[in-house]
Amino acid sequence: MSIEIYVEAAMVRKQRGRLVGAIAYTALDANGCIDDEDWEPVDYVVDQAYLDLSALAFGLKHARDSDVIYSSSDYCVKGFNEWLGGWKRRDWRNANKETIANADLWRLVEEISKNKNVEVRKVAACSAGKDAAYRYALAVANRQL
């Protein structure tokens, strides 16, 4: 049975301008009921793309064959579906032979996903699964969970 996994990331600025964040996922079963949920704080945030990619890797760790992962990040969706194979063939370099951004996380995403048959799709703007995952991530980033 396929599960829909929604991954989200949230970033907040703390005192002295330090950025902290969190990643979360919510898994919905075929009836739209929450099957599983989890979250994790991220104490060192490089940028939003790094945080979004961390959320994708987090969702992939929990995914099983035939699951569908939804992300609001174009970077993650296009990276997974269109660019990942080429980056791997070129030893994690882009077409200009420069090392890709977040190469360490893209390697992790590739490693986690290589033995799983999962889809990564762009999430609709208003989705209960997306909203729930984001609320968890924001609460964790603000240290409320």
PDB file of C-alpha atoms in Angstrom:
ATOM      1  CA  MET A   1       0.000   0.000   0.000  1.00  0.00           C
ATOM      2  CA  SER A   2       1.339   3.409  -1.003  1.00  0.00           C
ATOM      3  CA  ILE A   3       1.811   6.121   1.588  1.00  0.00           C
ATOM      4  CA  GLU A   4       1.955   9.846   0.848  1.00  0.00           C
ATOM      5  CA  ILE A   5       4.858  11.459   2.687  1.00  0.00           C
ATOM      6  CA  TYR A   6       4.968  15.235   3.036  1.00  0.00           C
ATOM      7  CA  VAL A   7       8.327  16.796   3.927  1.00  0.00           C
ATOM      8  CA  GLU A   8       8.832  20.371   5.058  1.00  0.00           C
ATOM      9  CA  ALA A   9      11.489  22.569   6.600  1.00  0.00           C
ATOM     10  CA  ALA A  10      11.276  25.707   8.709  1.00  0.00           C
ATOM     11  CA  MET A  11      13.952  28.245   9.572  1.00  0.00           C
ATOM     12  CA  VAL A  12      13.936  30.905  12.289  1.00  0.00           C
ATOM     13  CA  ARG A  13      16.431  33.574  13.304  1.00  0.00           C
ATOM     14  CA  LYS A  14      17.529  33.416  16.928  1.00  0.00           C
ATOM     15  CA  GLN A  15      19.309  35.972  19.072  1.00  0.00           C
ATOM     16  CA  ARG A  16      22.444  37.454  17.524  1.00  0.00           C
ATOM     17  CA  GLY A  17      21.149  36.521  14.078  1.00  0.00           C
ATOM     18  CA  ARG A  18      21.931  32.807  14.252  1.00  0.00           C
ATOM     19  CA  LEU A  19      19.692  30.671  12.021  1.00  0.00           C
ATOM     20  CA  VAL A  20      18.233  27.443  13.346  1.00  0.00           C
ATOM     21  CA  GLY A  21      15.708  25.195  11.733  1.00  0.00           C
ATOM     22  CA  ALA A  22      13.859  21.948  11.757  1.00  0.00           C
ATOM     23  CA  ILE A  23      12.662  19.315   9.342  1.00  0.00           C
ATOM     24  CA  ALA A  24       9.514  17.241   9.581  1.00  0.00           C
ATOM     25  CA  TYR A  25       7.477  14.722   7.705  1.00  0.00           C
ATOM     26  CA  THR A  26       3.890  13.571   7.884  1.00  0.00           C
ATOM     27  CA  ALA A  27       2.802  10.300   6.274  1.00  0.00           C
ATOM     28  CA  LEU A  28      -0.814   9.852   5.220  1.00  0.00           C
ATOM     29  CA  ASP A  29      -2.405   6.502   4.448  1.00  0.00           C
ATOM     30  CA  ALA A  30      -4.815   5.795   1.568  1.00  0.00           C
ATOM     31  CA  ASN A  31      -7.696   7.202   3.639  1.00  0.00           C
ATOM     32  CA  GLY A  32      -5.913  10.485   4.302  1.00  0.00           C
ATOM     33  CA  CYS A  33      -5.296   9.655   7.956  1.00  0.00           C
ATOM     34  CA  ILE A  34      -1.939  10.281   9.599  1.00  0.00           C
ATOM     35  CA  ASP A  35       0.023   7.032   9.483  1.00  0.00           C
ATOM     36  CA  ASP A  36       3.280   8.392  10.914  1.00  0.00           C
ATOM     37  CA  GLU A  37       5.011  11.660  11.724  1.00  0.00           C
ATOM     38  CA  ASP A  38       8.425  12.710  12.899  1.00  0.00           C
ATOM     39  CA  TRP A  39      10.581  15.797  13.182  1.00  0.00           C
ATOM     40  CA  GLU A  40      14.141  16.755  13.941  1.00  0.00           C
ATOM     41  CA  PRO A  41      15.849  20.025  14.917  1.00  0.00           C
ATOM     42  CA  VAL A  42      18.707  21.346  12.771  1.00  0.00           C
ATOM     43  CA  ASP A  43      21.073  23.494  14.802  1.00  0.00           C
ATOM     44  CA  TYR A  44      23.254  24.700  11.953  1.00  0.00           C
ATOM     45  CA  VAL A  45      21.450  26.063   8.922  1.00  0.00           C
ATOM     46  CA  VAL A  46      23.389  26.969   5.789  1.00  0.00           C
ATOM     47  CA  ASP A  47      20.400  28.162   3.764  1.00  0.00           C
ATOM     48  CA  GLN A  48      16.828  27.195   2.904  1.00  0.00           C
ATOM     49  CA  ALA A  49      17.890  24.865   0.071  1.00  0.00           C
ATOM     50  CA  TYR A  50      20.106  22.878   2.461  1.00  0.00           C
ATOM     51  CA  LEU A  51      17.247  22.620   4.936  1.00  0.00           C
ATOM     52  CA  ASP A  52      14.752  21.550   2.239  1.00  0.00           C
ATOM     53  CA  LEU A  53      17.176  18.899   1.004  1.00  0.00           C
ATOM     54  CA  SER A  54      17.687  17.675   4.567  1.00  0.00           C
ATOM     55  CA  ALA A  55      13.902  17.285   4.829  1.00  0.00           C
ATOM     56  CA  LEU A  56      13.842  15.242   1.610  1.00  0.00           C
ATOM     57  CA  ALA A  57      16.568  12.935   2.936  1.00  0.00           C
ATOM     58  CA  PHE A  58      14.626  12.609   6.205  1.00  0.00           C
ATOM     59  CA  GLY A  59      11.478  11.610   4.316  1.00  0.00           C
ATOM     60  CA  LEU A  60      13.399   9.140   2.158  1.00  0.00           C
ATOM     61  CA  LYS A  61      14.750   7.417   5.274  1.00  0.00           C
ATOM     62  CA  HIS A  62      11.178   6.700   6.336  1.00  0.00           C
ATOM     63  CA  ALA A  63       9.849   5.810   2.873  1.00  0.00           C
ATOM     64  CA  ARG A  64       9.100   2.318   1.618  1.00  0.00           C
ATOM     65  CA  ASP A  65       8.753   1.036  -1.923  1.00  0.00           C
ATOM     66  CA  SER A  66       5.901   2.662  -3.877  1.00  0.00           C
ATOM     67  CA  ASP A  67       5.589   5.604  -1.464  1.00  0.00           C
ATOM     68  CA  VAL A  68       5.213   9.104  -2.875  1.00  0.00           C
ATOM     69  CA  ILE A  69       7.136  11.969  -1.277  1.00  0.00           C
ATOM     70  CA  TYR A  70       5.766  15.485  -1.680  1.00  0.00           C
ATOM     71  CA  SER A  71       8.010  18.522  -1.299  1.00  0.00           C
ATOM     72  CA  SER A  72       7.320  22.228  -1.756  1.00  0.00           C
ATOM     73  CA  SER A  73      10.911  22.750  -2.950  1.00  0.00           C
ATOM     74  CA  ASP A  74      11.456  22.941  -6.718  1.00  0.00           C
ATOM     75  CA  TYR A  75      15.165  22.426  -6.006  1.00  0.00           C
ATOM     76  CA  CYS A  76      14.478  19.067  -4.356  1.00  0.00           C
ATOM     77  CA  VAL A  77      11.866  17.862  -6.849  1.00  0.00           C
ATOM     78  CA  LYS A  78      13.852  18.788  -9.962  1.00  0.00           C
ATOM     79  CA  GLY A  79      17.114  17.682  -8.378  1.00  0.00           C
ATOM     80  CA  PHE A  80      15.751  14.240  -7.553  1.00  0.00           C
ATOM     81  CA  ASN A  81      13.809  13.685 -10.783  1.00  0.00           C
ATOM     82  CA  GLU A  82      15.934  15.447 -13.402  1.00  0.00           C
ATOM     83  CA  TRP A  83      19.462  16.225 -12.232  1.00  0.00           C
ATOM     84  CA  LEU A  84      20.553  13.489  -9.803  1.00  0.00           C
ATOM     85  CA  GLY A  85      21.572  10.919 -12.428  1.00  0.00           C
ATOM     86  CA  GLY A  86      23.695  13.399 -14.364  1.00  0.00           C
ATOM     87  CA  TRP A  87      25.383  14.700 -11.234  1.00  0.00           C
ATOM     88  CA  LYS A  88      26.286  11.183 -10.172  1.00  0.00           C
ATOM     89  CA  ARG A  89      27.681  10.326 -13.647  1.00  0.00           C
ATOM     90  CA  ARG A  90      29.796  13.498 -13.572  1.00  0.00           C
ATOM     91  CA  ASP A  91      31.135  12.753 -10.070  1.00  0.00           C
ATOM     92  CA  TRP A  92      28.814  15.271  -8.371  1.00  0.00           C
ATOM     93  CA  ARG A  93      29.691  18.121 -10.724  1.00  0.00           C
ATOM     94  CA  ASN A  94      27.407  20.244 -12.852  1.00  0.00           C
ATOM     95  CA  ALA A  95      27.692  20.744 -16.605  1.00  0.00           C
ATOM     96  CA  ASN A  96      30.347  23.431 -15.990  1.00  0.00           C
ATOM     97  CA  LYS A  97      32.457  20.877 -14.099  1.00  0.00           C
ATOM     98  CA  GLU A  98      31.957  22.694 -10.794  1.00  0.00           C
ATOM     99  CA  THR A  99      31.063  20.790  -7.639  1.00  0.00           C
ATOM    100  CA  ILE A 100      27.309  20.984  -7.105  1.00  0.00           C
ATOM    101  CA  ALA A 101      25.857  22.804  -4.127  1.00  0.00           C
ATOM    102  CA  ASN A 102      25.034  20.543  -1.180  1.00  0.00           C
ATOM    103  CA  ALA A 103      26.900  17.612  -2.726  1.00  0.00           C
ATOM    104  CA  ASP A 104      27.096  15.840   0.648  1.00  0.00           C
ATOM    105  CA  LEU A 105      23.313  15.824   1.005  1.00  0.00           C
ATOM    106  CA  TRP A 106      22.709  14.847  -2.622  1.00  0.00           C
ATOM    107  CA  ARG A 107      25.027  11.868  -2.110  1.00  0.00           C
ATOM    108  CA  LEU A 108      22.995  10.925   0.967  1.00  0.00           C
ATOM    109  CA  VAL A 109      19.730  11.259  -0.970  1.00  0.00           C
ATOM    110  CA  GLU A 110      21.117   9.048  -3.741  1.00  0.00           C
ATOM    111  CA  GLU A 111      22.385   6.451  -1.250  1.00  0.00           C
ATOM    112  CA  ILE A 112      19.077   6.264   0.620  1.00  0.00           C
ATOM    113  CA  SER A 113      16.945   6.116  -2.513  1.00  0.00           C
ATOM    114  CA  LYS A 114      18.953   3.728  -4.681  1.00  0.00           C
ATOM    115  CA  ASN A 115      17.250   0.602  -3.283  1.00  0.00           C
ATOM    116  CA  LYS A 116      13.797   2.153  -2.974  1.00  0.00           C
ATOM    117  CA  ASN A 117      11.195   2.683  -5.636  1.00  0.00           C
ATOM    118  CA  VAL A 118       9.766   6.043  -4.569  1.00  0.00           C
ATOM    119  CA  GLU A 119       8.424   9.058  -6.404  1.00  0.00           C
ATOM    120  CA  VAL A 120       9.164  12.667  -5.494  1.00  0.00           C
ATOM    121  CA  ARG A 121       6.509  15.163  -6.543  1.00  0.00           C
ATOM    122  CA  LYS A 122       5.795  18.849  -6.114  1.00  0.00           C
ATOM    123  CA  VAL A 123       3.123  19.391  -3.484  1.00  0.00           C
ATOM    124  CA  ALA A 124       0.016  21.461  -4.168  1.00  0.00           C
ATOM    125  CA  ALA A 125      -0.051  24.889  -2.551  1.00  0.00           C
ATOM    126  CA  CYS A 126      -2.774  23.936  -0.105  1.00  0.00           C
ATOM    127  CA  SER A 127      -2.439  20.441   1.246  1.00  0.00           C
ATOM    128  CA  ALA A 128      -3.278  19.138   4.700  1.00  0.00           C
ATOM    129  CA  GLY A 129      -0.171  16.923   4.744  1.00  0.00           C
ATOM    130  CA  LYS A 130       2.104  19.826   3.758  1.00  0.00           C
ATOM    131  CA  ASP A 131       0.545  22.118   6.353  1.00  0.00           C
ATOM    132  CA  ALA A 132       0.881  19.539   9.122  1.00  0.00           C
ATOM    133  CA  ALA A 133       4.530  18.851   8.294  1.00  0.00           C
ATOM    134  CA  TYR A 134       5.298  22.581   8.186  1.00  0.00           C
ATOM    135  CA  ARG A 135       3.587  23.216  11.529  1.00  0.00           C
ATOM    136  CA  TYR A 136       5.685  20.465  13.121  1.00  0.00           C
ATOM    137  CA  ALA A 137       8.885  21.840  11.592  1.00  0.00           C
ATOM    138  CA  LEU A 138       8.092  25.392  12.726  1.00  0.00           C
ATOM    139  CA  ALA A 139       7.230  24.287  16.265  1.00  0.00           C
ATOM    140  CA  VAL A 140      10.493  22.335  16.513  1.00  0.00           C
ATOM    141  CA  ALA A 141      12.512  25.239  15.076  1.00  0.00           C
ATOM    142  CA  ASN A 142      10.992  27.462  17.770  1.00  0.00           C
ATOM    143  CA  ARG A 143      11.756  24.727  20.340  1.00  0.00           C
ATOM    144  CA  GLN A 144       8.069  24.249  21.169  1.00  0.00           C
ATOM    145  CA  LEU A 145       8.202  20.474  20.622  1.00  0.00           C
TER     146      LEU A 145
END
